[in-house]
Amino acid sequence: MGKRSDILLIYTGGTIGMIKDYETGALRAFDFDKLLNRIPELSHLDCNIKTVSFEYPIDSSNMNPEYWKQIAGMIEENYEGFDGFVVLHGSDTMSYTGAALSFMLENLAKPVILTGSQLPIGDLRTDAKENLITSIQIAALRDKGKPKIAEVCLYFEYKLYRANRTTKINAEHFEAFASLNYPALAESGVHLKINDEQLLMPNRRKKFQVRKELDNNIAVIRLFPGINEAVISAILQTPGLRAVIVETYGAGNAPTEDWFRGVIEKAVKKGIFVVNVTQCSGGSVLMGKYETSTHLRKMGVINGKNITTEAAIAKLMYLLGCKINKKAFKTVFETPLRGELH
């Protein structure tokens, strides 16, 4: 028998940590120190579970980079003492947090699994128990004495995804997330099937470190038929703006009108990094495939390839915080760092 894995459960807030007061119908957070009492099945897992919680759990709609730093700090403080980490998080911004942590946790060689639920843990039909139990089970998996998973993941409704590849697609169904440009890393059914060929291979020779320097002076512009020059110009003239993501049509296409070319070119020349990300949930930016994207490529717009908007936001904050050289920035962004694009 090998050593039992030590798993740290980090509660940030969200529906999964709520129980219903059946007298009032209101939801309230429950004491995570009494987790085993609420979910006795956890005692059957072959691992030791400890819990830590935000002092004041938050709704994930209030998530921001300062909380990301807090989560990353909790992992940093406990990294040597635990074999894996499960982060309980509200589903609304879980993909953003997962993407951010994937960049902040450099040379990660242990699993960090984000999970949550659509219904509270005390609800009769809750999805919380399965999501939590399987997330802990996956975080505890070992292969030849080493953690089987060594990246930031998101587990929801029987599937484990690379977190920086996910998008929340449904606010009502249990199957709330999708990863349309990258296969699931694992699927939970009668058996737990791990797709080994899809996993990131950690570089265990490099020392784990946490990057907490994030720069959120960025914006997202979603194109639509009829968007006008005044709106885009106003955004691009925001004081201190350092980068902008332009959500384009299809394979990275955008208007070819002179005014649009002009405002984008002016921004690039000003030193603002402009990233081309497709509005489509699946597929990739292919600048130059159509005439309506050739002008963007010629201007030096960054090719977001098949990155999600959530991951593009996190990657920009991370790279800007790393103070990447301006000449190298485009190349670094277009290069996969944590399996976030290809």
mmCIF file of C-alpha atoms in Angstrom:
data_model
loop_
_atom_site.group_PDB
_atom_site.id
_atom_site.type_symbol
_atom_site.label_atom_id
_atom_site.label_comp_id
_atom_site.label_asym_id
_atom_site.label_seq_id
_atom_site.Cartn_x
_atom_site.Cartn_y
_atom_site.Cartn_z
ATOM 1 C CA MET A 1 0.000 0.000 0.000
ATOM 2 C CA GLY A 2 1.332 3.434 -0.937
ATOM 3 C CA LYS A 3 1.122 6.587 1.113
ATOM 4 C CA ARG A 4 -2.331 8.143 1.397
ATOM 5 C CA SER A 5 -2.566 11.428 -0.468
ATOM 6 C CA ASP A 6 -3.016 14.619 1.510
ATOM 7 C CA ILE A 7 -5.595 16.905 -0.113
ATOM 8 C CA LEU A 8 -6.300 20.513 0.809
ATOM 9 C CA LEU A 9 -9.826 21.739 0.167
ATOM 10 C CA ILE A 10 -10.016 25.514 -0.364
ATOM 11 C CA TYR A 11 -13.459 27.097 -0.069
ATOM 12 C CA THR A 12 -13.853 30.527 -1.691
ATOM 13 C CA GLY A 13 -17.640 30.652 -1.768
ATOM 14 C CA GLY A 14 -20.327 29.687 -4.226
ATOM 15 C CA THR A 15 -23.420 27.509 -4.317
ATOM 16 C CA ILE A 16 -21.528 24.283 -3.506
ATOM 17 C CA GLY A 17 -20.845 25.462 0.039
ATOM 18 C CA MET A 18 -24.407 26.444 0.788
ATOM 19 C CA ILE A 19 -27.133 24.624 2.644
ATOM 20 C CA LYS A 20 -30.784 25.552 2.650
ATOM 21 C CA ASP A 21 -32.516 26.646 5.790
ATOM 22 C CA TYR A 22 -35.794 24.793 5.257
ATOM 23 C CA GLU A 23 -37.653 27.061 7.672
ATOM 24 C CA THR A 24 -36.813 30.281 5.780
ATOM 25 C CA GLY A 25 -35.822 28.883 2.366
ATOM 26 C CA ALA A 26 -32.642 31.016 2.453
ATOM 27 C CA LEU A 27 -29.199 29.702 1.541
ATOM 28 C CA ARG A 28 -26.318 30.013 3.975
ATOM 29 C CA ALA A 29 -22.706 28.819 4.040
ATOM 30 C CA PHE A 30 -22.028 25.798 6.203
ATOM 31 C CA ASP A 31 -19.027 25.133 8.416
ATOM 32 C CA PHE A 32 -16.432 23.343 6.297
ATOM 33 C CA ASP A 33 -14.766 21.906 9.379
ATOM 34 C CA LYS A 34 -17.879 19.705 9.595
ATOM 35 C CA LEU A 35 -17.598 18.586 5.987
ATOM 36 C CA LEU A 36 -17.355 14.879 6.800
ATOM 37 C CA ASN A 37 -20.602 15.094 8.771
ATOM 38 C CA ARG A 38 -22.358 16.593 5.758
ATOM 39 C CA ILE A 39 -20.776 14.187 3.224
ATOM 40 C CA PRO A 40 -19.870 10.952 5.072
ATOM 41 C CA GLU A 41 -18.884 9.325 1.762
ATOM 42 C CA LEU A 42 -15.634 11.323 1.860
ATOM 43 C CA SER A 43 -14.388 9.048 4.644
ATOM 44 C CA HIS A 44 -14.257 6.193 2.115
ATOM 45 C CA LEU A 45 -11.704 7.983 -0.079
ATOM 46 C CA ASP A 46 -8.110 6.817 0.245
ATOM 47 C CA CYS A 47 -6.780 10.228 1.233
ATOM 48 C CA ASN A 48 -6.514 12.680 4.100
ATOM 49 C CA ILE A 49 -8.602 15.834 3.670
ATOM 50 C CA LYS A 50 -8.014 19.161 5.346
ATOM 51 C CA THR A 51 -10.008 22.324 4.742
ATOM 52 C CA VAL A 52 -9.297 26.030 4.630
ATOM 53 C CA SER A 53 -11.732 28.796 3.757
ATOM 54 C CA PHE A 54 -11.810 32.454 2.824
ATOM 55 C CA GLU A 55 -12.526 34.410 5.997
ATOM 56 C CA TYR A 56 -15.505 35.884 4.194
ATOM 57 C CA PRO A 57 -16.656 33.554 1.363
ATOM 58 C CA ILE A 58 -17.735 35.447 -1.744
ATOM 59 C CA ASP A 59 -20.157 35.061 -4.589
ATOM 60 C CA SER A 60 -18.040 34.388 -7.648
ATOM 61 C CA SER A 61 -19.526 37.441 -9.379
ATOM 62 C CA ASN A 62 -17.308 39.419 -6.996
ATOM 63 C CA MET A 63 -14.165 37.497 -7.986
ATOM 64 C CA ASN A 64 -11.182 39.675 -8.947
ATOM 65 C CA PRO A 65 -7.363 39.475 -9.247
ATOM 66 C CA GLU A 66 -6.886 40.189 -5.530
ATOM 67 C CA TYR A 67 -8.861 37.056 -4.681
ATOM 68 C CA TRP A 68 -6.857 35.110 -7.298
ATOM 69 C CA LYS A 69 -3.727 36.135 -5.425
ATOM 70 C CA GLN A 70 -5.337 34.964 -2.178
ATOM 71 C CA ILE A 71 -6.121 31.524 -3.636
ATOM 72 C CA ALA A 72 -2.644 31.255 -5.170
ATOM 73 C CA GLY A 73 -1.163 32.292 -1.826
ATOM 74 C CA MET A 74 -3.067 29.532 -0.007
ATOM 75 C CA ILE A 75 -1.677 26.989 -2.462
ATOM 76 C CA GLU A 76 1.833 28.456 -2.152
ATOM 77 C CA GLU A 77 1.761 28.307 1.657
ATOM 78 C CA ASN A 78 0.604 24.682 1.657
ATOM 79 C CA TYR A 79 2.327 23.411 -1.491
ATOM 80 C CA GLU A 80 4.945 21.255 0.221
ATOM 81 C CA GLY A 81 2.507 19.780 2.737
ATOM 82 C CA PHE A 82 -0.128 18.500 0.314
ATOM 83 C CA ASP A 83 -0.299 16.266 -2.742
ATOM 84 C CA GLY A 84 -3.225 18.030 -4.376
ATOM 85 C CA PHE A 85 -5.659 20.923 -4.050
ATOM 86 C CA VAL A 86 -9.391 21.236 -4.666
ATOM 87 C CA VAL A 87 -10.777 24.763 -4.954
ATOM 88 C CA LEU A 88 -14.507 25.183 -4.336
ATOM 89 C CA HIS A 89 -15.710 28.137 -6.356
ATOM 90 C CA GLY A 90 -18.911 29.636 -7.735
ATOM 91 C CA SER A 91 -19.472 28.531 -11.314
ATOM 92 C CA ASP A 92 -20.088 31.966 -12.866
ATOM 93 C CA THR A 93 -16.422 33.010 -12.987
ATOM 94 C CA MET A 94 -14.775 29.634 -12.447
ATOM 95 C CA SER A 95 -13.254 29.547 -15.948
ATOM 96 C CA TYR A 96 -11.623 32.941 -15.376
ATOM 97 C CA THR A 97 -10.139 31.850 -12.041
ATOM 98 C CA GLY A 98 -8.962 28.527 -13.477
ATOM 99 C CA ALA A 99 -7.223 30.289 -16.357
ATOM 100 C CA ALA A 100 -5.622 32.839 -14.043
ATOM 101 C CA LEU A 101 -4.307 30.174 -11.648
ATOM 102 C CA SER A 102 -2.891 28.172 -14.566
ATOM 103 C CA PHE A 103 -0.593 31.096 -15.391
ATOM 104 C CA MET A 104 0.127 32.236 -11.842
ATOM 105 C CA LEU A 105 1.206 28.767 -10.644
ATOM 106 C CA GLU A 106 4.484 28.322 -12.532
ATOM 107 C CA ASN A 107 6.131 24.894 -12.743
ATOM 108 C CA LEU A 108 3.121 23.296 -11.094
ATOM 109 C CA ALA A 109 3.699 19.593 -10.467
ATOM 110 C CA LYS A 110 0.534 18.820 -8.476
ATOM 111 C CA PRO A 111 -3.191 18.902 -9.268
ATOM 112 C CA VAL A 112 -5.301 21.997 -8.631
ATOM 113 C CA ILE A 113 -8.939 21.077 -9.335
ATOM 114 C CA LEU A 114 -11.664 23.721 -9.377
ATOM 115 C CA THR A 115 -15.215 22.561 -8.871
ATOM 116 C CA GLY A 116 -18.597 23.806 -7.746
ATOM 117 C CA SER A 117 -22.237 23.025 -8.290
ATOM 118 C CA GLN A 118 -25.492 24.283 -9.702
ATOM 119 C CA LEU A 119 -27.452 23.272 -6.585
ATOM 120 C CA PRO A 120 -26.466 23.638 -2.891
ATOM 121 C CA ILE A 121 -24.832 20.706 -1.132
ATOM 122 C CA GLY A 122 -27.873 20.217 1.109
ATOM 123 C CA ASP A 123 -30.384 20.075 -1.749
ATOM 124 C CA LEU A 124 -32.002 16.697 -2.413
ATOM 125 C CA ARG A 125 -31.051 16.740 -6.110
ATOM 126 C CA THR A 126 -27.675 18.386 -5.681
ATOM 127 C CA ASP A 127 -24.789 17.858 -8.090
ATOM 128 C CA ALA A 128 -22.406 19.085 -5.387
ATOM 129 C CA LYS A 129 -21.604 15.730 -3.805
ATOM 130 C CA GLU A 130 -20.551 13.993 -7.016
ATOM 131 C CA ASN A 131 -18.529 16.981 -8.193
ATOM 132 C CA LEU A 132 -16.747 17.282 -4.849
ATOM 133 C CA ILE A 133 -16.114 13.581 -4.245
ATOM 134 C CA THR A 134 -14.758 12.945 -7.748
ATOM 135 C CA SER A 135 -12.626 16.113 -7.703
ATOM 136 C CA ILE A 136 -10.966 14.952 -4.491
ATOM 137 C CA GLN A 137 -10.548 11.440 -5.890
ATOM 138 C CA ILE A 138 -8.861 12.821 -9.041
ATOM 139 C CA ALA A 139 -6.634 15.148 -6.994
ATOM 140 C CA ALA A 140 -5.515 12.130 -4.957
ATOM 141 C CA LEU A 141 -4.563 9.972 -7.957
ATOM 142 C CA ARG A 142 -0.922 8.895 -8.014
ATOM 143 C CA ASP A 143 1.269 7.186 -10.586
ATOM 144 C CA LYS A 144 4.601 5.703 -9.432
ATOM 145 C CA GLY A 145 4.431 7.812 -6.300
ATOM 146 C CA LYS A 146 3.820 11.080 -8.146
ATOM 147 C CA PRO A 147 0.546 12.954 -8.694
ATOM 148 C CA LYS A 148 -1.192 11.707 -11.837
ATOM 149 C CA ILE A 149 -2.513 15.183 -12.728
ATOM 150 C CA ALA A 150 -0.117 18.127 -12.652
ATOM 151 C CA GLU A 151 -2.067 21.124 -13.915
ATOM 152 C CA VAL A 152 -4.991 23.408 -13.113
ATOM 153 C CA CYS A 153 -8.241 21.659 -14.022
ATOM 154 C CA LEU A 154 -11.971 22.148 -13.763
ATOM 155 C CA TYR A 155 -14.273 19.257 -12.878
ATOM 156 C CA PHE A 156 -18.000 19.440 -13.478
ATOM 157 C CA GLU A 157 -20.713 16.902 -14.305
ATOM 158 C CA TYR A 158 -18.547 13.809 -14.910
ATOM 159 C CA LYS A 159 -15.809 15.565 -16.913
ATOM 160 C CA LEU A 160 -12.380 16.901 -16.048
ATOM 161 C CA TYR A 161 -11.171 19.728 -18.283
ATOM 162 C CA ARG A 162 -8.029 21.814 -18.573
ATOM 163 C CA ALA A 163 -9.309 24.900 -16.768
ATOM 164 C CA ASN A 164 -7.882 27.433 -19.206
ATOM 165 C CA ARG A 165 -9.792 25.761 -22.046
ATOM 166 C CA THR A 166 -13.241 26.058 -20.495
ATOM 167 C CA THR A 167 -16.222 28.362 -20.846
ATOM 168 C CA LYS A 168 -19.440 28.353 -18.868
ATOM 169 C CA ILE A 169 -22.204 27.606 -21.371
ATOM 170 C CA ASN A 170 -25.295 27.005 -19.254
ATOM 171 C CA ALA A 171 -26.763 28.586 -16.136
ATOM 172 C CA GLU A 172 -29.427 25.917 -15.560
ATOM 173 C CA HIS A 173 -28.131 22.496 -16.618
ATOM 174 C CA PHE A 174 -25.748 20.428 -14.522
ATOM 175 C CA GLU A 175 -23.500 20.247 -17.578
ATOM 176 C CA ALA A 176 -22.518 23.899 -17.169
ATOM 177 C CA PHE A 177 -19.104 23.953 -18.857
ATOM 178 C CA ALA A 178 -17.618 23.097 -22.233
ATOM 179 C CA SER A 179 -14.126 22.791 -23.664
ATOM 180 C CA LEU A 180 -14.796 22.900 -27.377
ATOM 181 C CA ASN A 181 -11.203 23.260 -28.567
ATOM 182 C CA TYR A 182 -9.567 20.635 -26.368
ATOM 183 C CA PRO A 183 -10.701 17.142 -25.287
ATOM 184 C CA ALA A 184 -11.660 16.299 -21.706
ATOM 185 C CA LEU A 185 -8.723 15.149 -19.580
ATOM 186 C CA ALA A 186 -10.848 12.564 -17.798
ATOM 187 C CA GLU A 187 -14.387 11.207 -17.722
ATOM 188 C CA SER A 188 -16.161 9.770 -14.733
ATOM 189 C CA GLY A 189 -18.598 6.927 -15.295
ATOM 190 C CA VAL A 190 -18.669 3.433 -13.839
ATOM 191 C CA HIS A 191 -14.889 3.750 -14.143
ATOM 192 C CA LEU A 192 -12.715 6.845 -13.990
ATOM 193 C CA LYS A 193 -11.045 7.112 -17.391
ATOM 194 C CA ILE A 194 -7.978 9.350 -17.657
ATOM 195 C CA ASN A 195 -6.961 10.493 -21.144
ATOM 196 C CA ASP A 196 -3.216 10.324 -20.512
ATOM 197 C CA GLU A 197 -2.193 11.658 -23.919
ATOM 198 C CA GLN A 198 -4.042 14.939 -23.254
ATOM 199 C CA LEU A 199 -2.350 15.726 -19.925
ATOM 200 C CA LEU A 200 0.348 18.357 -19.464
ATOM 201 C CA MET A 201 3.705 16.863 -18.522
ATOM 202 C CA PRO A 202 5.269 18.824 -15.632
ATOM 203 C CA ASN A 203 8.910 19.814 -15.509
ATOM 204 C CA ARG A 204 9.647 18.547 -12.013
ATOM 205 C CA ARG A 205 13.230 19.836 -12.119
ATOM 206 C CA LYS A 206 12.063 23.455 -12.050
ATOM 207 C CA LYS A 207 11.067 24.992 -8.745
ATOM 208 C CA PHE A 208 7.396 25.793 -8.187
ATOM 209 C CA GLN A 209 6.717 29.508 -7.837
ATOM 210 C CA VAL A 210 3.719 31.795 -7.754
ATOM 211 C CA ARG A 211 3.456 34.909 -9.910
ATOM 212 C CA LYS A 212 1.236 37.447 -8.211
ATOM 213 C CA GLU A 213 2.032 40.450 -10.407
ATOM 214 C CA LEU A 214 -1.094 40.909 -12.517
ATOM 215 C CA ASP A 215 -1.946 43.978 -14.611
ATOM 216 C CA ASN A 216 -5.661 44.411 -15.269
ATOM 217 C CA ASN A 217 -5.385 47.500 -17.490
ATOM 218 C CA ILE A 218 -7.060 45.662 -20.335
ATOM 219 C CA ALA A 219 -10.380 45.771 -22.160
ATOM 220 C CA VAL A 220 -12.564 43.486 -24.269
ATOM 221 C CA ILE A 221 -14.349 44.760 -27.385
ATOM 222 C CA ARG A 222 -16.971 42.470 -28.892
ATOM 223 C CA LEU A 223 -17.637 43.401 -32.495
ATOM 224 C CA PHE A 224 -21.192 43.548 -33.818
ATOM 225 C CA PRO A 225 -22.708 44.809 -37.063
ATOM 226 C CA GLY A 226 -23.191 48.520 -36.497
ATOM 227 C CA ILE A 227 -20.489 49.092 -33.881
ATOM 228 C CA ASN A 228 -19.205 52.616 -34.386
ATOM 229 C CA GLU A 229 -15.942 54.467 -34.310
ATOM 230 C CA ALA A 230 -16.832 56.582 -31.267
ATOM 231 C CA VAL A 231 -17.359 53.529 -29.046
ATOM 232 C CA ILE A 232 -14.143 51.745 -30.048
ATOM 233 C CA SER A 233 -12.107 54.980 -29.927
ATOM 234 C CA ALA A 234 -13.416 55.753 -26.439
ATOM 235 C CA ILE A 235 -12.308 52.355 -25.166
ATOM 236 C CA LEU A 236 -8.893 52.553 -26.834
ATOM 237 C CA GLN A 237 -8.313 56.018 -25.349
ATOM 238 C CA THR A 238 -8.875 54.777 -21.787
ATOM 239 C CA PRO A 239 -6.049 56.214 -19.624
ATOM 240 C CA GLY A 240 -3.493 53.529 -18.747
ATOM 241 C CA LEU A 241 -4.912 50.938 -21.162
ATOM 242 C CA ARG A 242 -2.207 48.430 -22.070
ATOM 243 C CA ALA A 243 -3.999 45.725 -24.036
ATOM 244 C CA VAL A 244 -7.330 44.991 -25.670
ATOM 245 C CA ILE A 245 -8.988 41.783 -26.799
ATOM 246 C CA VAL A 246 -11.100 42.186 -29.915
ATOM 247 C CA GLU A 247 -13.728 39.461 -30.216
ATOM 248 C CA THR A 248 -14.002 39.125 -33.975
ATOM 249 C CA TYR A 249 -16.290 37.169 -36.287
ATOM 250 C CA GLY A 250 -15.693 33.590 -37.436
ATOM 251 C CA ALA A 251 -12.036 32.835 -38.158
ATOM 252 C CA GLY A 252 -10.860 36.215 -36.883
ATOM 253 C CA ASN A 253 -12.614 38.523 -39.342
ATOM 254 C CA ALA A 254 -13.355 42.207 -38.799
ATOM 255 C CA PRO A 255 -14.632 45.234 -40.749
ATOM 256 C CA THR A 256 -12.339 46.562 -43.490
ATOM 257 C CA GLU A 257 -13.755 50.080 -43.326
ATOM 258 C CA ASP A 258 -11.134 52.837 -43.175
ATOM 259 C CA TRP A 259 -12.213 54.098 -39.758
ATOM 260 C CA PHE A 260 -11.840 50.633 -38.185
ATOM 261 C CA ARG A 261 -8.411 50.102 -39.745
ATOM 262 C CA GLY A 262 -7.443 53.543 -38.517
ATOM 263 C CA VAL A 263 -8.388 53.163 -34.838
ATOM 264 C CA ILE A 264 -6.795 49.707 -34.548
ATOM 265 C CA GLU A 265 -3.607 50.776 -36.311
ATOM 266 C CA LYS A 266 -3.370 53.865 -34.119
ATOM 267 C CA ALA A 267 -3.711 51.712 -30.993
ATOM 268 C CA VAL A 268 -0.995 49.275 -32.132
ATOM 269 C CA LYS A 269 1.384 52.145 -32.952
ATOM 270 C CA LYS A 270 0.651 53.641 -29.540
ATOM 271 C CA GLY A 271 1.949 50.430 -27.953
ATOM 272 C CA ILE A 272 -1.384 48.899 -26.960
ATOM 273 C CA PHE A 273 -1.371 45.126 -27.509
ATOM 274 C CA VAL A 274 -4.369 44.102 -29.610
ATOM 275 C CA VAL A 275 -5.360 40.421 -29.475
ATOM 276 C CA ASN A 276 -7.678 38.814 -32.026
ATOM 277 C CA VAL A 277 -10.000 36.230 -30.435
ATOM 278 C CA THR A 278 -12.979 34.681 -32.206
ATOM 279 C CA GLN A 279 -16.520 35.122 -30.875
ATOM 280 C CA CYS A 280 -17.203 31.492 -31.794
ATOM 281 C CA SER A 281 -17.175 29.024 -28.903
ATOM 282 C CA GLY A 282 -15.257 26.533 -31.030
ATOM 283 C CA GLY A 283 -12.700 27.024 -33.782
ATOM 284 C CA SER A 284 -9.670 29.212 -34.267
ATOM 285 C CA VAL A 285 -8.524 32.588 -35.530
ATOM 286 C CA LEU A 286 -6.847 32.197 -38.930
ATOM 287 C CA MET A 287 -5.659 35.674 -39.821
ATOM 288 C CA GLY A 288 -5.134 35.988 -43.544
ATOM 289 C CA LYS A 289 -7.499 33.220 -44.557
ATOM 290 C CA TYR A 290 -10.028 35.856 -45.633
ATOM 291 C CA GLU A 291 -9.487 39.396 -46.849
ATOM 292 C CA THR A 292 -11.390 40.613 -43.783
ATOM 293 C CA SER A 293 -8.540 39.545 -41.494
ATOM 294 C CA THR A 294 -5.488 40.216 -43.677
ATOM 295 C CA HIS A 295 -5.441 43.889 -42.638
ATOM 296 C CA LEU A 296 -5.266 42.888 -38.950
ATOM 297 C CA ARG A 297 -2.264 40.637 -39.544
ATOM 298 C CA LYS A 298 -0.434 43.380 -41.448
ATOM 299 C CA MET A 299 -0.967 45.807 -38.560
ATOM 300 C CA GLY A 300 0.698 43.464 -36.078
ATOM 301 C CA VAL A 301 -2.440 42.351 -34.264
ATOM 302 C CA ILE A 302 -1.739 39.323 -32.030
ATOM 303 C CA ASN A 303 -3.241 36.028 -33.184
ATOM 304 C CA GLY A 304 -5.247 34.511 -30.322
ATOM 305 C CA LYS A 305 -5.603 31.249 -32.283
ATOM 306 C CA ASN A 306 -8.144 29.076 -30.417
ATOM 307 C CA ILE A 307 -7.754 30.597 -26.960
ATOM 308 C CA THR A 308 -10.927 31.396 -24.999
ATOM 309 C CA THR A 309 -11.661 34.980 -24.036
ATOM 310 C CA GLU A 310 -11.352 33.973 -20.370
ATOM 311 C CA ALA A 311 -7.866 32.560 -20.916
ATOM 312 C CA ALA A 312 -6.847 35.502 -23.108
ATOM 313 C CA ILE A 313 -7.771 37.905 -20.293
ATOM 314 C CA ALA A 314 -5.791 35.899 -17.739
ATOM 315 C CA LYS A 315 -2.792 35.509 -20.044
ATOM 316 C CA LEU A 316 -2.674 39.247 -20.783
ATOM 317 C CA MET A 317 -2.815 40.119 -17.068
ATOM 318 C CA TYR A 318 -0.035 37.605 -16.386
ATOM 319 C CA LEU A 319 2.267 38.638 -19.263
ATOM 320 C CA LEU A 320 1.799 42.344 -18.578
ATOM 321 C CA GLY A 321 2.637 41.639 -14.931
ATOM 322 C CA CYS A 322 5.767 39.770 -16.013
ATOM 323 C CA LYS A 323 6.859 42.896 -17.923
ATOM 324 C CA ILE A 324 7.565 40.976 -21.115
ATOM 325 C CA ASN A 325 9.630 42.944 -23.626
ATOM 326 C CA LYS A 326 7.352 44.729 -26.134
ATOM 327 C CA LYS A 327 9.135 43.201 -29.119
ATOM 328 C CA ALA A 328 8.741 39.681 -27.702
ATOM 329 C CA PHE A 329 5.200 40.103 -26.380
ATOM 330 C CA LYS A 330 3.397 39.011 -29.569
ATOM 331 C CA THR A 331 5.545 35.887 -29.926
ATOM 332 C CA VAL A 332 5.122 34.939 -26.262
ATOM 333 C CA PHE A 333 1.345 35.416 -26.340
ATOM 334 C CA GLU A 334 1.008 33.289 -29.489
ATOM 335 C CA THR A 335 3.067 30.503 -27.843
ATOM 336 C CA PRO A 336 1.284 27.961 -25.597
ATOM 337 C CA LEU A 337 2.533 28.338 -22.026
ATOM 338 C CA ARG A 338 0.053 26.137 -20.112
ATOM 339 C CA GLY A 339 -1.686 24.290 -22.947
ATOM 340 C CA GLU A 340 -4.145 27.177 -23.344
ATOM 341 C CA LEU A 341 -3.962 27.345 -27.149
ATOM 342 C CA HIS A 342 -2.626 25.563 -30.188
#
